[in-house]
Amino acid sequence: MIPGSAVYHVVEAMAPLYTAAVLGYASVRWLKAFSDEQCKGINHFVALYAVPVLIFHMVSTNDPYHMNQRLIAADTLQKAVMLLALTAWAFWSHFRRRGRRDGKAESSPIKWVVTNFSVASLPNTIIMGVPLLNGMYGSVSGELMKQIVVMQFCIWYNVVIFLYEFMAARDGTAKISSAVVPQAAADDNHDRMVVDENGGSCIHRHAATDRSSHHQMVVNIEITEVVAAAAVASTTTAPVDGAAAAKELGAEDHGDANKVAVDLPPPTPVQPQVPSVMHVVWMATKKLLQIPNTYASFLGLIWSLMAFKIGFSMPKIVGDSLFIIYTTAVGLSMFASDFCQPISLRFVPCGYTIASLSMLLKFLIGPVIMLLASLAIGMHGTLLHIAVVQAALPLAVTSFVYAEEYKVHADIMSTGVILGIFISLPVTIVYYILLGL
């Protein structure tokens, strides 16, 4: 049986995080202490400096040559199973609905794959995992959380960004193909070029819906091939009946009888080009290089590979400089995590049904699959408990940042972050008690 003192240590470790989160929500919602621009400034500092430096610190101080292989294997297996299962489910649902769709635009199944995978498999390990698991299982959990962070930021977030970039590239070509459809053809409008005897030309646009208004744009250009062909035909076969042309165009051209009407062919639609796989990979790579968290994780990995291989440490002046910055990351991240909710004026912006499903995916399905994956790998004891409890942590704020940037289900991510922060404490305590029985 778990003693009451152990549960108190968990609450003691989590209380400062919730204090910062509640203070951030109250400051914006009720006290109006920060404007929208000031909130964006705090978020910008957290995203650009505090969290990347914290990631660099955790990855650079992790020994890559003595990582727990079973924990890494279980974490990789859980995320791979979730990704494959969600992909199969999303595409099966998508193709099943294609046969009975009623003309409404359907969202891409990849969007739901990315959203559900992020909710179920990318916990807030770096901000909430370390203090929570330290209160439960002691300092040994801190080293294990560093290993989870290395895998998340060096592999899995890059997979998520690649999927976002693939959708962005595909949607870009779809917009091009839809933009080339001429609106005039849809409205039964037609363009007519009128050529006068002096070689000039004018374009008349006739609208079937409004015969009382006529627009004429005179274009002083050389005779095109189409106009030249009409002129040759008129000189070699039969003269053009100027009176008939004047009669036809008199009501619109106010008696310009010396002009010949030539119907222009409709514009040829531009065929959309499907982006190649190499193009998507290149665009995703450029985006990855622009994200501070990505190069912070890789720089930390490179440093750790050299430092633990050769046996040197970071100079104290550099370490202390980084310490000043990354110590602000946890508090400011929790403080700023609630900024998006007061601004939206809705505590659950995605709706209660989707919020309930996302919480079920986050706190039940994700940990259960992690439990099964850990048992399949052969984990037991404290290591098994740490693996399951860290899977029940709330959604990482980084996932919301990416969803907001790419405009893909940002409301669901926002709800997962905020509700997850307040639900995770009782849920993780329940898992802690059940695993200790």
Coordinates of C-alpha atoms in Angstrom, one line a residue, residues 172-359:
G172 CA -0.5 24.6 -51.7
T173 CA -0.8 22.7 -55.0
A174 CA -4.6 22.3 -54.4
K175 CA -5.0 26.0 -54.0
I176 CA -3.2 26.6 -57.3
S177 CA -5.4 24.2 -59.2
S178 CA -8.6 25.7 -57.8
A179 CA -7.4 29.3 -58.5
V180 CA -7.1 28.8 -62.2
V181 CA -10.7 28.1 -62.9
P182 CA -12.1 31.1 -64.7
Q183 CA -15.0 32.7 -62.9
A184 CA -16.4 34.2 -66.1
A185 CA -17.1 30.8 -67.5
A186 CA -19.1 29.8 -64.5
D187 CA -21.3 32.9 -64.8
D188 CA -21.9 32.5 -68.5
N189 CA -19.7 35.5 -69.3
H190 CA -17.6 35.6 -72.4
D191 CA -14.8 37.8 -73.6
R192 CA -14.8 39.3 -77.1
M193 CA -11.9 41.0 -78.8
V194 CA -12.8 43.7 -81.3
V195 CA -10.2 44.6 -83.9
D196 CA -10.5 47.9 -85.8
E197 CA -9.1 48.6 -89.3
N198 CA -6.0 50.3 -87.9
G199 CA -4.7 47.2 -86.2
G200 CA -5.8 48.2 -82.6
S201 CA -7.9 45.9 -80.5
C202 CA -10.3 46.1 -77.6
I203 CA -11.7 43.5 -75.3
H204 CA -15.4 43.6 -74.4
R205 CA -16.7 41.6 -71.4
H206 CA -20.4 40.7 -71.7
A207 CA -22.3 39.7 -68.6
A208 CA -25.6 37.7 -69.0
T209 CA -26.8 38.9 -65.6
D210 CA -26.4 42.6 -66.3
R211 CA -27.0 43.9 -69.8
S212 CA -27.3 47.5 -68.8
S213 CA -23.6 47.9 -67.8
H214 CA -20.7 47.3 -70.2
H215 CA -17.0 47.5 -69.5
Q216 CA -14.5 48.0 -72.3
M217 CA -10.8 47.9 -71.9
V218 CA -8.8 49.1 -74.9
V219 CA -5.5 47.3 -75.3
N220 CA -3.0 48.9 -77.7
I221 CA -1.1 45.9 -78.8
E222 CA 0.0 44.3 -82.0
I223 CA -2.4 42.0 -83.8
T224 CA -2.1 38.5 -82.4
E225 CA -2.0 35.3 -84.3
V226 CA -5.8 34.9 -83.9
V227 CA -6.5 38.3 -85.1
A228 CA -4.1 37.9 -88.0
A229 CA -5.8 34.7 -89.1
A230 CA -9.2 36.5 -89.1
A231 CA -7.8 39.3 -91.2
V232 CA -6.3 37.0 -93.8
A233 CA -9.6 35.1 -94.1
S234 CA -11.5 38.3 -94.6
T235 CA -9.2 39.4 -97.5
T236 CA -8.9 36.1 -99.3
T237 CA -12.5 34.9 -99.2
A238 CA -15.1 37.6 -98.7
P239 CA -15.1 41.1 -97.3
V240 CA -16.4 41.5 -93.9
D241 CA -19.8 43.1 -93.8
G242 CA -19.1 46.2 -91.9
A243 CA -22.8 47.2 -91.7
A244 CA -23.7 43.9 -90.1
A245 CA -20.9 44.2 -87.6
A246 CA -22.0 47.7 -86.8
K247 CA -25.5 46.5 -86.3
E248 CA -24.4 43.7 -84.0
L249 CA -22.1 46.0 -81.9
G250 CA -24.0 49.2 -82.2
A251 CA -26.0 48.9 -79.0
E252 CA -22.8 48.2 -77.1
D253 CA -20.1 50.1 -78.9
H254 CA -22.3 53.2 -79.7
G255 CA -21.9 53.0 -83.5
D256 CA -18.3 51.7 -83.9
A257 CA -19.1 50.0 -87.2
N258 CA -15.5 49.7 -88.4
K259 CA -14.6 47.0 -85.9
V260 CA -14.6 43.2 -86.3
A261 CA -15.7 41.0 -83.4
V262 CA -13.5 37.9 -82.6
D263 CA -14.5 35.5 -79.8
L264 CA -11.5 34.7 -77.7
P265 CA -11.0 31.1 -76.5
P266 CA -11.3 30.5 -72.7
P267 CA -8.0 30.5 -70.8
T268 CA -6.3 27.1 -70.5
P269 CA -6.3 25.9 -66.9
V270 CA -2.8 25.4 -65.4
Q271 CA -2.3 21.8 -64.5
P272 CA -1.3 21.4 -60.8
Q273 CA 2.0 19.8 -60.1
V274 CA 2.1 17.2 -57.3
P275 CA 5.0 17.9 -55.0
S276 CA 7.7 15.2 -55.2
V277 CA 8.8 13.4 -52.1
M278 CA 12.3 15.0 -52.3
H279 CA 10.7 18.5 -52.4
V280 CA 8.6 17.7 -49.3
V281 CA 11.7 16.4 -47.5
W282 CA 13.7 19.5 -48.4
M283 CA 10.9 21.8 -47.2
A284 CA 10.6 19.9 -44.0
T285 CA 14.3 20.0 -43.4
K286 CA 14.5 23.8 -43.9
K287 CA 11.6 24.2 -41.4
L288 CA 13.4 21.9 -38.9
L289 CA 16.5 24.1 -39.1
Q290 CA 14.5 27.1 -38.2
I291 CA 13.0 25.7 -35.0
P292 CA 15.0 26.5 -31.8
N293 CA 14.0 23.2 -30.1
T294 CA 15.3 21.1 -32.9
Y295 CA 18.8 22.6 -33.2
A296 CA 19.0 22.8 -29.3
S297 CA 18.3 19.0 -29.1
F298 CA 20.8 18.2 -31.8
L299 CA 23.5 20.5 -30.4
G300 CA 23.0 18.9 -27.0
L301 CA 23.3 15.4 -28.6
I302 CA 26.5 16.3 -30.4
W303 CA 27.9 17.8 -27.2
S304 CA 27.0 14.8 -25.1
L305 CA 28.5 12.4 -27.7
M306 CA 31.8 14.2 -27.5
A307 CA 31.8 15.0 -23.8
F308 CA 31.0 11.5 -22.5
K309 CA 33.3 9.9 -25.1
I310 CA 36.4 12.0 -24.4
G311 CA 35.6 12.9 -20.8
F312 CA 35.4 16.7 -20.5
S313 CA 32.8 18.9 -19.0
M314 CA 31.3 22.3 -20.0
P315 CA 33.2 25.3 -18.7
K316 CA 31.7 26.8 -15.5
I317 CA 31.1 30.2 -17.0
V318 CA 29.1 28.7 -19.8
G319 CA 27.2 26.4 -17.5
D320 CA 26.2 29.2 -15.1
S321 CA 25.1 31.4 -18.0
L322 CA 22.8 28.6 -19.3
F323 CA 21.6 27.9 -15.7
I324 CA 20.3 31.5 -15.4
I325 CA 18.1 31.0 -18.5
Y326 CA 16.9 27.4 -18.2
T327 CA 15.8 27.8 -14.6
T328 CA 13.1 30.2 -15.8
A329 CA 11.8 27.7 -18.4
V330 CA 9.6 25.6 -16.1
G331 CA 7.9 28.4 -14.3
L332 CA 7.4 30.6 -17.3
S333 CA 6.2 27.7 -19.4
M334 CA 3.5 26.8 -16.9
F335 CA 2.7 30.5 -16.4
A336 CA 2.3 31.1 -20.1
S337 CA 0.5 27.8 -20.9
D338 CA -2.8 29.3 -19.9
F339 CA -2.5 32.5 -22.0
C340 CA -4.3 30.9 -25.0
Q341 CA -7.4 30.0 -23.0
P342 CA -8.4 33.4 -21.6
I343 CA -7.9 35.1 -25.0
S344 CA -10.2 32.7 -26.6
L345 CA -12.9 33.3 -23.9
R346 CA -13.7 29.6 -23.9
F347 CA -12.3 27.1 -21.4
V348 CA -13.0 24.3 -23.9
P349 CA -12.6 25.8 -27.4
C350 CA -12.9 22.4 -29.2
G351 CA -16.2 21.4 -27.6
Y352 CA -16.9 19.0 -24.7
T353 CA -17.3 15.9 -26.9
I354 CA -13.9 16.2 -28.7
A355 CA -12.3 17.2 -25.4
S356 CA -13.6 14.1 -23.6
L357 CA -12.3 11.9 -26.4
S358 CA -8.9 13.5 -26.4
M359 CA -8.7 13.1 -22.6

